[in-house]
Amino acid sequence: MPDTSDILRLESLKVHFAIKGGLFGSILGRPAGAVRAADGIDLNIGRGEIVALVGESGSGKTTVGRVIAKLAQPTGGRLLFEGRDMTSAKGFSALRPYRRRVQMIFQDAYQALNPRHTVFDSVAEPLRSLRLVENHAQLTERVSEALSAAGLNPPGDFFARFPHELSGGQRQRVVIAGALAVKPELIVADEPVSMLDLSIRAQILQVLVDLRAKHNMALLFITHDLPLAWLIADRIAVLYLGRLVEIGSADDITFNPRHPYTVALRNATPQIRSDASRVELPALQGEVPSAARVPKGCRFHPRCPLAFDRCKEEEPPAIEVGPQHMSACWLPTSGANAGLSTASL
Ligand code: SF4
């Protein structure tokens, strides 16, 4: 039986960026406000589990990924790795073991790769910087293994190539190989296939799924694409303006969503709209508001066709709406609206 205990846990995680308050604000050192990129996120990821973090751009999903990869510092809450508090860990020696075990893959492979580095050097870089190999023979072996696991075969054919000599799919595979080289236990993949052609997407997703099967590696898959999330993930967490509004199994979130925002996301998706059991809901209106101007009450209320008075005053907590299924919406609980659900639209 593979170990499925939590490898990572976020508790009430907050990332607020201060907004400078003009000349006087700067002189007095007073911020004019804050961008609430992440605002009280609770999330756990089991060993070998694939969790998709889904949301529109501006929802805060990349910020959450960067905090987990220790590329951004939270302003509140805790980040626990195997139960150990890593929230304020800083510096090379404190972070070295963590960086070996948690890696991040970025959306834009072209930017992620140094154009002057060969494929060999790009993949070897984390092994060298984390001092994980003792000699060149070991380095070559680990680079070859990683390239091969990422689907670049025979690996030796790619060693001396530069990023501009590769296709988009091959570049993304090199980025994945760089993350794999250190044999991580958790990968944070931020929109890893959104810039690739459809046919290449499937191959890259297969590489990620194979890694879980072979090494029980956990994956946080960040995407704006709900069908893609359903395809790859065990669970889906839906983020809106820095808050998790719904989390559950990939099937529940995709085919039995309980939060109006998730229903709207689903109904905006032609692939899933073809499902006969879909719930009708008007299309999403407008755009995600700025995280610097988070509305009072439920953050989704300005765009929610079901909003009622309470939604404008009080932020709903996440409540259990099914087995392992949580939704942050007043509908099922609120006075005269108790029992109402998105299905009644
Ligand atoms: Fe809509 Fe109210 Fe539910 Fe928010 S709490 S999603 S505004 S019904």
CSV table of C-alpha atoms and ligand atoms in Angstrom, one decimal:
chain,number,residue,atom,x,y,z
A,1,MET,CA,0.0,0.0,0.0
A,2,PRO,CA,1.5,3.4,-0.9
A,3,ASP,CA,1.8,5.9,1.9
A,4,THR,CA,-1.0,8.5,1.4
A,5,SER,CA,-0.4,10.6,4.6
A,6,ASP,CA,-0.2,14.3,4.1
A,7,ILE,CA,3.0,15.6,2.7
A,8,LEU,CA,2.0,19.2,2.8
A,9,ARG,CA,-0.5,21.3,4.6
A,10,LEU,CA,-1.4,24.9,4.4
A,11,GLU,CA,-3.2,26.4,7.4
A,12,SER,CA,-5.0,29.8,7.0
A,13,LEU,CA,-2.3,30.8,4.6
A,14,LYS,CA,-2.2,34.5,3.8
A,15,VAL,CA,-0.2,36.5,1.3
A,16,HIS,CA,-1.0,40.2,1.4
A,17,PHE,CA,1.1,42.7,-0.6
A,18,ALA,CA,1.2,46.2,0.7
A,19,ILE,CA,0.2,49.0,-1.7
A,20,LYS,CA,2.4,52.1,-1.3
A,21,GLY,CA,0.3,55.2,-0.4
A,22,GLY,CA,1.7,57.9,-2.7
A,23,LEU,CA,4.2,60.5,-1.5
A,24,PHE,CA,2.9,61.1,2.0
A,25,GLY,CA,2.2,57.5,2.6
A,26,SER,CA,5.8,56.7,1.6
A,27,ILE,CA,7.2,59.4,3.8
A,28,LEU,CA,5.1,58.2,6.7
A,29,GLY,CA,5.7,54.6,5.9
A,30,ARG,CA,1.9,53.9,5.7
A,31,PRO,CA,0.6,51.5,3.1
A,32,ALA,CA,-2.6,52.6,1.2
A,33,GLY,CA,-4.0,49.1,1.3
A,34,ALA,CA,-3.1,45.5,0.5
A,35,VAL,CA,-3.5,43.1,-2.4
A,36,ARG,CA,-4.9,40.0,-0.8
A,37,ALA,CA,-3.5,37.4,-3.2
A,38,ALA,CA,-4.1,34.6,-0.7
A,39,ASP,CA,-6.4,35.1,2.2
A,40,GLY,CA,-6.9,32.2,4.6
A,41,ILE,CA,-6.2,29.1,2.6
A,42,ASP,CA,-6.5,25.6,4.1
A,43,LEU,CA,-5.3,22.9,1.9
A,44,ASN,CA,-3.6,19.5,2.3
A,45,ILE,CA,-1.8,17.3,-0.2
A,46,GLY,CA,-1.3,13.6,0.4
A,47,ARG,CA,1.8,11.7,-0.7
A,48,GLY,CA,1.3,10.6,-4.3
A,49,GLU,CA,-1.8,12.7,-4.6
A,50,ILE,CA,-2.6,15.0,-7.5
A,51,VAL,CA,-4.4,18.1,-6.5
A,52,ALA,CA,-5.5,20.7,-9.1
A,53,LEU,CA,-5.8,24.3,-8.0
A,54,VAL,CA,-8.2,25.9,-10.4
A,55,GLY,CA,-9.2,29.5,-10.8
A,56,GLU,CA,-9.3,32.4,-13.3
A,57,SER,CA,-6.2,34.7,-13.6
A,58,GLY,CA,-6.0,37.0,-10.6
A,59,SER,CA,-7.4,34.3,-8.3
A,60,GLY,CA,-4.1,33.9,-6.4
A,61,LYS,CA,-3.3,30.4,-7.6
A,62,THR,CA,0.3,31.2,-8.7
A,63,THR,CA,1.0,33.0,-5.5
A,64,VAL,CA,0.0,29.9,-3.5
A,65,GLY,CA,2.3,27.8,-5.7
A,66,ARG,CA,5.2,30.1,-5.2
A,67,VAL,CA,4.7,30.1,-1.4
A,68,ILE,CA,4.8,26.3,-1.4
A,69,ALA,CA,7.9,26.3,-3.5
A,70,LYS,CA,9.4,28.9,-1.0
A,71,LEU,CA,9.7,31.5,-3.7
A,72,ALA,CA,7.3,33.9,-1.9
A,73,GLN,CA,6.9,34.5,1.8
A,74,PRO,CA,3.4,34.3,3.4
A,75,THR,CA,2.2,37.1,5.6
A,76,GLY,CA,0.1,34.9,7.8
A,77,GLY,CA,-0.8,31.2,8.5
A,78,ARG,CA,1.5,28.2,8.3
A,79,LEU,CA,3.1,25.9,5.7
A,80,LEU,CA,3.8,22.5,7.1
A,81,PHE,CA,5.8,19.9,5.3
A,82,GLU,CA,5.5,16.4,6.8
A,83,GLY,CA,4.2,18.2,9.9
A,84,ARG,CA,7.2,20.4,10.2
A,85,ASP,CA,6.6,24.2,10.1
A,86,MET,CA,8.5,25.6,7.2
A,87,THR,CA,6.7,29.0,7.1
A,88,SER,CA,9.6,31.1,8.1
A,89,ALA,CA,12.5,28.9,7.0
A,90,LYS,CA,15.0,31.0,5.1
A,91,GLY,CA,18.5,30.7,3.8
A,92,PHE,CA,20.4,28.1,1.8
A,93,SER,CA,21.1,25.6,4.6
A,94,ALA,CA,17.6,25.8,6.1
A,95,LEU,CA,16.0,25.4,2.7
A,96,ARG,CA,18.4,22.9,1.0
A,97,PRO,CA,16.6,19.7,2.1
A,98,TYR,CA,13.2,21.3,1.3
A,99,ARG,CA,14.3,22.4,-2.2
A,100,ARG,CA,15.4,18.8,-2.8
A,101,ARG,CA,12.0,17.5,-2.0
A,102,VAL,CA,9.8,20.2,-3.4
A,103,GLN,CA,10.3,21.6,-6.9
A,104,MET,CA,8.3,23.9,-9.1
A,105,ILE,CA,7.7,23.8,-12.9
A,106,PHE,CA,6.8,27.1,-14.6
A,107,GLN,CA,4.4,27.9,-17.4
A,108,ASP,CA,6.9,29.5,-19.8
A,109,ALA,CA,9.7,27.0,-20.5
A,110,TYR,CA,11.4,29.5,-22.7
A,111,GLN,CA,11.8,32.0,-19.8
A,112,ALA,CA,12.6,29.3,-17.3
A,113,LEU,CA,15.6,28.1,-19.3
A,114,ASN,CA,18.8,30.1,-19.6
A,115,PRO,CA,19.3,30.6,-23.4
A,116,ARG,CA,23.1,30.3,-22.9
A,117,HIS,CA,22.9,27.0,-21.1
A,118,THR,CA,22.9,23.7,-22.8
A,119,VAL,CA,20.2,21.1,-21.9
A,120,PHE,CA,22.8,19.3,-19.8
A,121,ASP,CA,23.7,22.4,-17.8
A,122,SER,CA,20.0,23.3,-17.3
A,123,VAL,CA,19.1,19.9,-15.9
A,124,ALA,CA,22.4,19.7,-13.9
A,125,GLU,CA,22.0,23.1,-12.3
A,126,PRO,CA,19.8,22.1,-9.3
A,127,LEU,CA,22.0,19.0,-8.7
A,128,ARG,CA,25.1,21.2,-8.6
A,129,SER,CA,23.6,24.0,-6.5
A,130,LEU,CA,22.0,21.6,-4.0
A,131,ARG,CA,25.3,19.6,-3.9
A,132,LEU,CA,23.6,16.3,-4.6
A,133,VAL,CA,26.3,14.7,-6.7
A,134,GLU,CA,29.9,14.0,-5.9
A,135,ASN,CA,31.5,13.7,-9.4
A,136,HIS,CA,30.9,14.1,-13.1
A,137,ALA,CA,29.9,10.5,-13.7
A,138,GLN,CA,27.1,10.8,-11.1
A,139,LEU,CA,26.0,14.0,-12.5
A,140,THR,CA,25.8,12.6,-16.0
A,141,GLU,CA,23.9,9.6,-14.8
A,142,ARG,CA,21.3,11.8,-12.9
A,143,VAL,CA,20.9,14.1,-15.9
A,144,SER,CA,20.4,11.2,-18.2
A,145,GLU,CA,17.8,9.6,-15.9
A,146,ALA,CA,15.9,12.8,-15.6
A,147,LEU,CA,15.8,13.5,-19.3
A,148,SER,CA,14.7,10.0,-20.0
A,149,ALA,CA,11.9,10.2,-17.4
A,150,ALA,CA,10.7,13.4,-19.0
A,151,GLY,CA,10.5,11.6,-22.4
A,152,LEU,CA,13.7,13.0,-24.0
A,153,ASN,CA,15.3,9.9,-25.5
A,154,PRO,CA,18.1,9.0,-26.0
A,155,PRO,CA,19.1,11.6,-23.4
A,156,GLY,CA,22.7,12.0,-24.8
A,157,ASP,CA,21.3,13.4,-28.0
A,158,PHE,CA,20.0,16.4,-26.1
A,159,PHE,CA,23.0,17.2,-23.8
A,160,ALA,CA,24.6,19.7,-26.1
A,161,ARG,CA,21.5,21.4,-27.4
A,162,PHE,CA,20.4,24.9,-26.5
A,163,PRO,CA,16.8,26.0,-25.8
A,164,HIS,CA,16.4,27.7,-29.2
A,165,GLU,CA,17.2,24.3,-30.9
A,166,LEU,CA,14.2,22.6,-29.2
A,167,SER,CA,10.5,22.6,-29.9
A,168,GLY,CA,8.1,24.0,-27.3
A,169,GLY,CA,7.2,20.5,-26.0
A,170,GLN,CA,10.9,19.5,-25.8
A,171,ARG,CA,11.7,22.7,-23.8
A,172,GLN,CA,8.9,22.0,-21.4
A,173,ARG,CA,10.3,18.4,-21.0
A,174,VAL,CA,13.7,19.9,-20.2
A,175,VAL,CA,12.1,22.1,-17.5
A,176,ILE,CA,10.4,19.0,-16.1
A,177,ALA,CA,13.7,17.1,-16.2
A,178,GLY,CA,15.4,19.9,-14.2
A,179,ALA,CA,12.7,19.4,-11.5
A,180,LEU,CA,12.9,15.6,-11.6
A,181,ALA,CA,16.7,15.5,-11.4
A,182,VAL,CA,16.6,16.1,-7.7
A,183,LYS,CA,14.0,13.3,-7.2
A,184,PRO,CA,11.4,15.5,-5.5
A,185,GLU,CA,8.4,14.2,-3.5
A,186,LEU,CA,6.2,17.1,-4.4
A,187,ILE,CA,6.1,19.1,-7.7
A,188,VAL,CA,4.2,22.4,-8.0
A,189,ALA,CA,3.4,22.7,-11.7
A,190,ASP,CA,2.1,26.1,-12.7
A,191,GLU,CA,0.1,25.9,-15.9
A,192,PRO,CA,2.7,23.5,-17.3
A,193,VAL,CA,0.9,22.8,-20.6
A,194,SER,CA,-1.0,25.9,-21.3
A,195,MET,CA,1.5,27.2,-23.9
A,196,LEU,CA,1.7,23.9,-25.8
A,197,ASP,CA,-0.2,22.3,-28.7
A,198,LEU,CA,-3.0,19.9,-27.8
A,199,SER,CA,-1.1,16.8,-28.9
A,200,ILE,CA,2.0,17.8,-26.9
A,201,ARG,CA,-0.2,18.6,-23.8
A,202,ALA,CA,-1.3,15.0,-23.6
A,203,GLN,CA,2.2,13.7,-23.7
A,204,ILE,CA,3.4,16.1,-21.0
A,205,LEU,CA,0.4,15.2,-18.8
A,206,GLN,CA,1.3,11.5,-19.3
A,207,VAL,CA,4.8,12.2,-18.1
A,208,LEU,CA,3.5,13.8,-14.9
A,209,VAL,CA,0.9,11.0,-14.3
A,210,ASP,CA,3.6,8.3,-14.8
A,211,LEU,CA,5.9,10.0,-12.2
A,212,ARG,CA,3.2,9.6,-9.6
A,213,ALA,CA,2.7,6.0,-10.6
A,214,LYS,CA,6.4,5.2,-10.5
A,215,HIS,CA,7.6,7.3,-7.6
A,216,ASN,CA,4.5,8.1,-5.5
A,217,MET,CA,5.3,11.7,-6.2
A,218,ALA,CA,2.6,14.3,-5.2
A,219,LEU,CA,1.6,17.1,-7.6
A,220,LEU,CA,-0.1,20.4,-7.2
A,221,PHE,CA,-1.3,21.2,-10.7
A,222,ILE,CA,-2.2,24.8,-11.1
A,223,THR,CA,-4.5,25.6,-14.0
A,224,HIS,CA,-7.4,27.7,-15.2
A,225,ASP,CA,-8.7,24.8,-17.2
A,226,LEU,CA,-11.4,22.7,-15.3
A,227,PRO,CA,-11.5,19.8,-17.9
A,228,LEU,CA,-7.7,19.5,-17.7
A,229,ALA,CA,-7.9,19.5,-13.9
A,230,TRP,CA,-10.5,16.7,-14.0
A,231,LEU,CA,-8.4,14.7,-16.4
A,232,ILE,CA,-5.3,14.7,-14.2
A,233,ALA,CA,-6.3,15.3,-10.6
A,234,ASP,CA,-7.6,13.2,-7.7
A,235,ARG,CA,-9.0,16.3,-6.0
A,236,ILE,CA,-9.8,19.8,-7.3
A,237,ALA,CA,-9.6,23.0,-5.2
A,238,VAL,CA,-11.3,26.0,-6.7
A,239,LEU,CA,-9.9,29.4,-5.8
A,240,TYR,CA,-11.6,32.8,-6.1
A,241,LEU,CA,-10.0,36.1,-5.1
A,242,GLY,CA,-7.6,34.5,-2.7
A,243,ARG,CA,-10.1,32.1,-1.0
A,244,LEU,CA,-10.8,28.4,-1.6
A,245,VAL,CA,-14.5,28.3,-2.4
A,246,GLU,CA,-14.9,24.6,-3.1
A,247,ILE,CA,-12.8,21.5,-2.8
A,248,GLY,CA,-13.7,17.9,-3.4
A,249,SER,CA,-13.0,14.9,-5.6
A,250,ALA,CA,-12.3,15.7,-9.3
A,251,ASP,CA,-15.6,14.0,-10.2
A,252,ASP,CA,-17.7,15.9,-7.6
A,253,ILE,CA,-16.2,19.3,-8.5
A,254,THR,CA,-16.7,18.7,-12.2
A,255,PHE,CA,-20.0,16.9,-12.3
A,256,ASN,CA,-21.7,17.8,-9.0
A,257,PRO,CA,-20.4,21.3,-8.2
A,258,ARG,CA,-22.1,23.0,-5.2
A,259,HIS,CA,-20.6,26.5,-5.4
A,260,PRO,CA,-22.2,28.9,-7.9
A,261,TYR,CA,-18.7,29.9,-9.1
A,262,THR,CA,-17.7,26.3,-9.8
A,263,VAL,CA,-21.0,25.8,-11.6
A,264,ALA,CA,-20.3,28.9,-13.7
A,265,LEU,CA,-16.7,27.7,-14.5
A,266,ARG,CA,-18.1,24.3,-15.5
A,267,ASN,CA,-20.8,25.8,-17.7
A,268,ALA,CA,-18.3,27.9,-19.5
A,269,THR,CA,-16.6,24.7,-20.6
A,270,PRO,CA,-18.0,23.3,-23.9
A,271,GLN,CA,-16.5,19.8,-23.2
A,272,ILE,CA,-18.4,19.5,-19.9
A,273,ARG,CA,-21.5,21.4,-21.1
A,274,SER,CA,-22.2,18.5,-23.5
A,275,ASP,CA,-22.9,16.4,-20.4
A,276,ALA,CA,-26.7,15.9,-20.3
A,277,SER,CA,-26.9,16.3,-16.5
A,278,ARG,CA,-25.4,19.8,-16.4
A,279,VAL,CA,-27.0,22.6,-14.4
A,280,GLU,CA,-28.0,25.7,-16.2
A,281,LEU,CA,-26.6,29.0,-14.8
A,282,PRO,CA,-26.2,32.3,-16.5
A,283,ALA,CA,-22.7,32.9,-17.9
A,284,LEU,CA,-20.2,34.6,-15.6
A,285,GLN,CA,-20.5,38.3,-15.7
A,286,GLY,CA,-17.5,40.7,-15.7
A,287,GLU,CA,-14.1,39.8,-14.5
A,288,VAL,CA,-12.5,38.8,-11.3
A,289,PRO,CA,-12.3,42.1,-9.2
A,290,SER,CA,-8.8,43.3,-8.2
A,291,ALA,CA,-7.5,41.5,-5.1
A,292,ALA,CA,-6.8,45.1,-3.8
A,293,ARG,CA,-10.6,45.7,-3.7
A,294,VAL,CA,-12.1,42.5,-2.2
A,295,PRO,CA,-15.8,43.0,-1.7
A,296,LYS,CA,-17.3,42.7,1.7
A,297,GLY,CA,-19.2,39.5,2.5
A,298,CYS,CA,-19.0,36.7,-0.1
A,299,ARG,CA,-16.3,37.7,-2.6
A,300,PHE,CA,-18.3,36.2,-5.4
A,301,HIS,CA,-21.5,38.2,-4.7
A,302,PRO,CA,-21.0,40.9,-7.3
A,303,ARG,CA,-21.0,38.2,-10.0
A,304,CYS,CA,-23.3,35.7,-8.4
A,305,PRO,CA,-26.8,35.4,-9.9
A,306,LEU,CA,-28.0,33.8,-6.6
A,307,ALA,CA,-26.7,36.4,-4.2
A,308,PHE,CA,-29.1,37.5,-1.4
A,309,ASP,CA,-28.7,40.0,1.4
A,310,ARG,CA,-26.6,38.0,3.7
A,311,CYS,CA,-24.0,37.3,0.9
A,312,LYS,CA,-23.2,41.1,0.9
A,313,GLU,CA,-22.5,41.2,4.6
A,314,GLU,CA,-20.9,38.0,5.8
A,315,GLU,CA,-18.3,35.9,4.2
A,316,PRO,CA,-19.4,32.2,4.2
A,317,PRO,CA,-17.3,29.6,5.8
A,318,ALA,CA,-16.5,26.3,4.1
A,319,ILE,CA,-19.0,23.7,5.1
A,320,GLU,CA,-19.2,20.0,4.3
A,321,VAL,CA,-21.7,19.4,1.4
A,322,GLY,CA,-20.8,15.7,0.8
A,323,PRO,CA,-18.1,13.2,1.6
A,324,GLN,CA,-14.7,15.0,1.4
A,325,HIS,CA,-16.6,17.8,-0.3
A,326,MET,CA,-16.5,21.4,1.1
A,327,SER,CA,-18.2,24.5,-0.3
A,328,ALA,CA,-18.1,28.1,1.0
A,329,CYS,CA,-21.6,29.4,0.1
A,330,TRP,CA,-24.6,30.5,2.3
A,331,LEU,CA,-27.1,28.8,0.0
A,332,PRO,CA,-27.7,25.5,1.8
A,333,THR,CA,-27.6,27.0,5.3
A,334,SER,CA,-29.1,30.4,5.3
A,335,GLY,CA,-32.6,30.9,6.8
A,336,ALA,CA,-35.2,30.9,4.2
A,337,ASN,CA,-32.7,29.8,1.7
A,338,ALA,CA,-31.8,26.6,3.6
A,339,GLY,CA,-31.9,23.7,1.3
A,340,LEU,CA,-31.5,25.8,-1.8
A,341,SER,CA,-28.7,24.6,-4.1
A,342,THR,CA,-27.3,25.5,-7.5
A,343,ALA,CA,-29.4,22.6,-8.9
A,344,SER,CA,-32.6,24.7,-8.2
A,345,LEU,CA,-31.6,27.3,-10.7
B,1,SF4,FE1,-23.6,33.4,-4.3
B,1,SF4,FE2,-24.2,34.1,-1.8
B,1,SF4,FE3,-23.2,31.6,-2.3
B,1,SF4,FE4,-21.7,33.8,-2.5
B,1,SF4,S1,-22.7,33.0,-0.6
B,1,SF4,S2,-21.8,32.1,-3.9
B,1,SF4,S3,-23.1,35.3,-3.3
B,1,SF4,S4,-25.2,32.5,-3.1
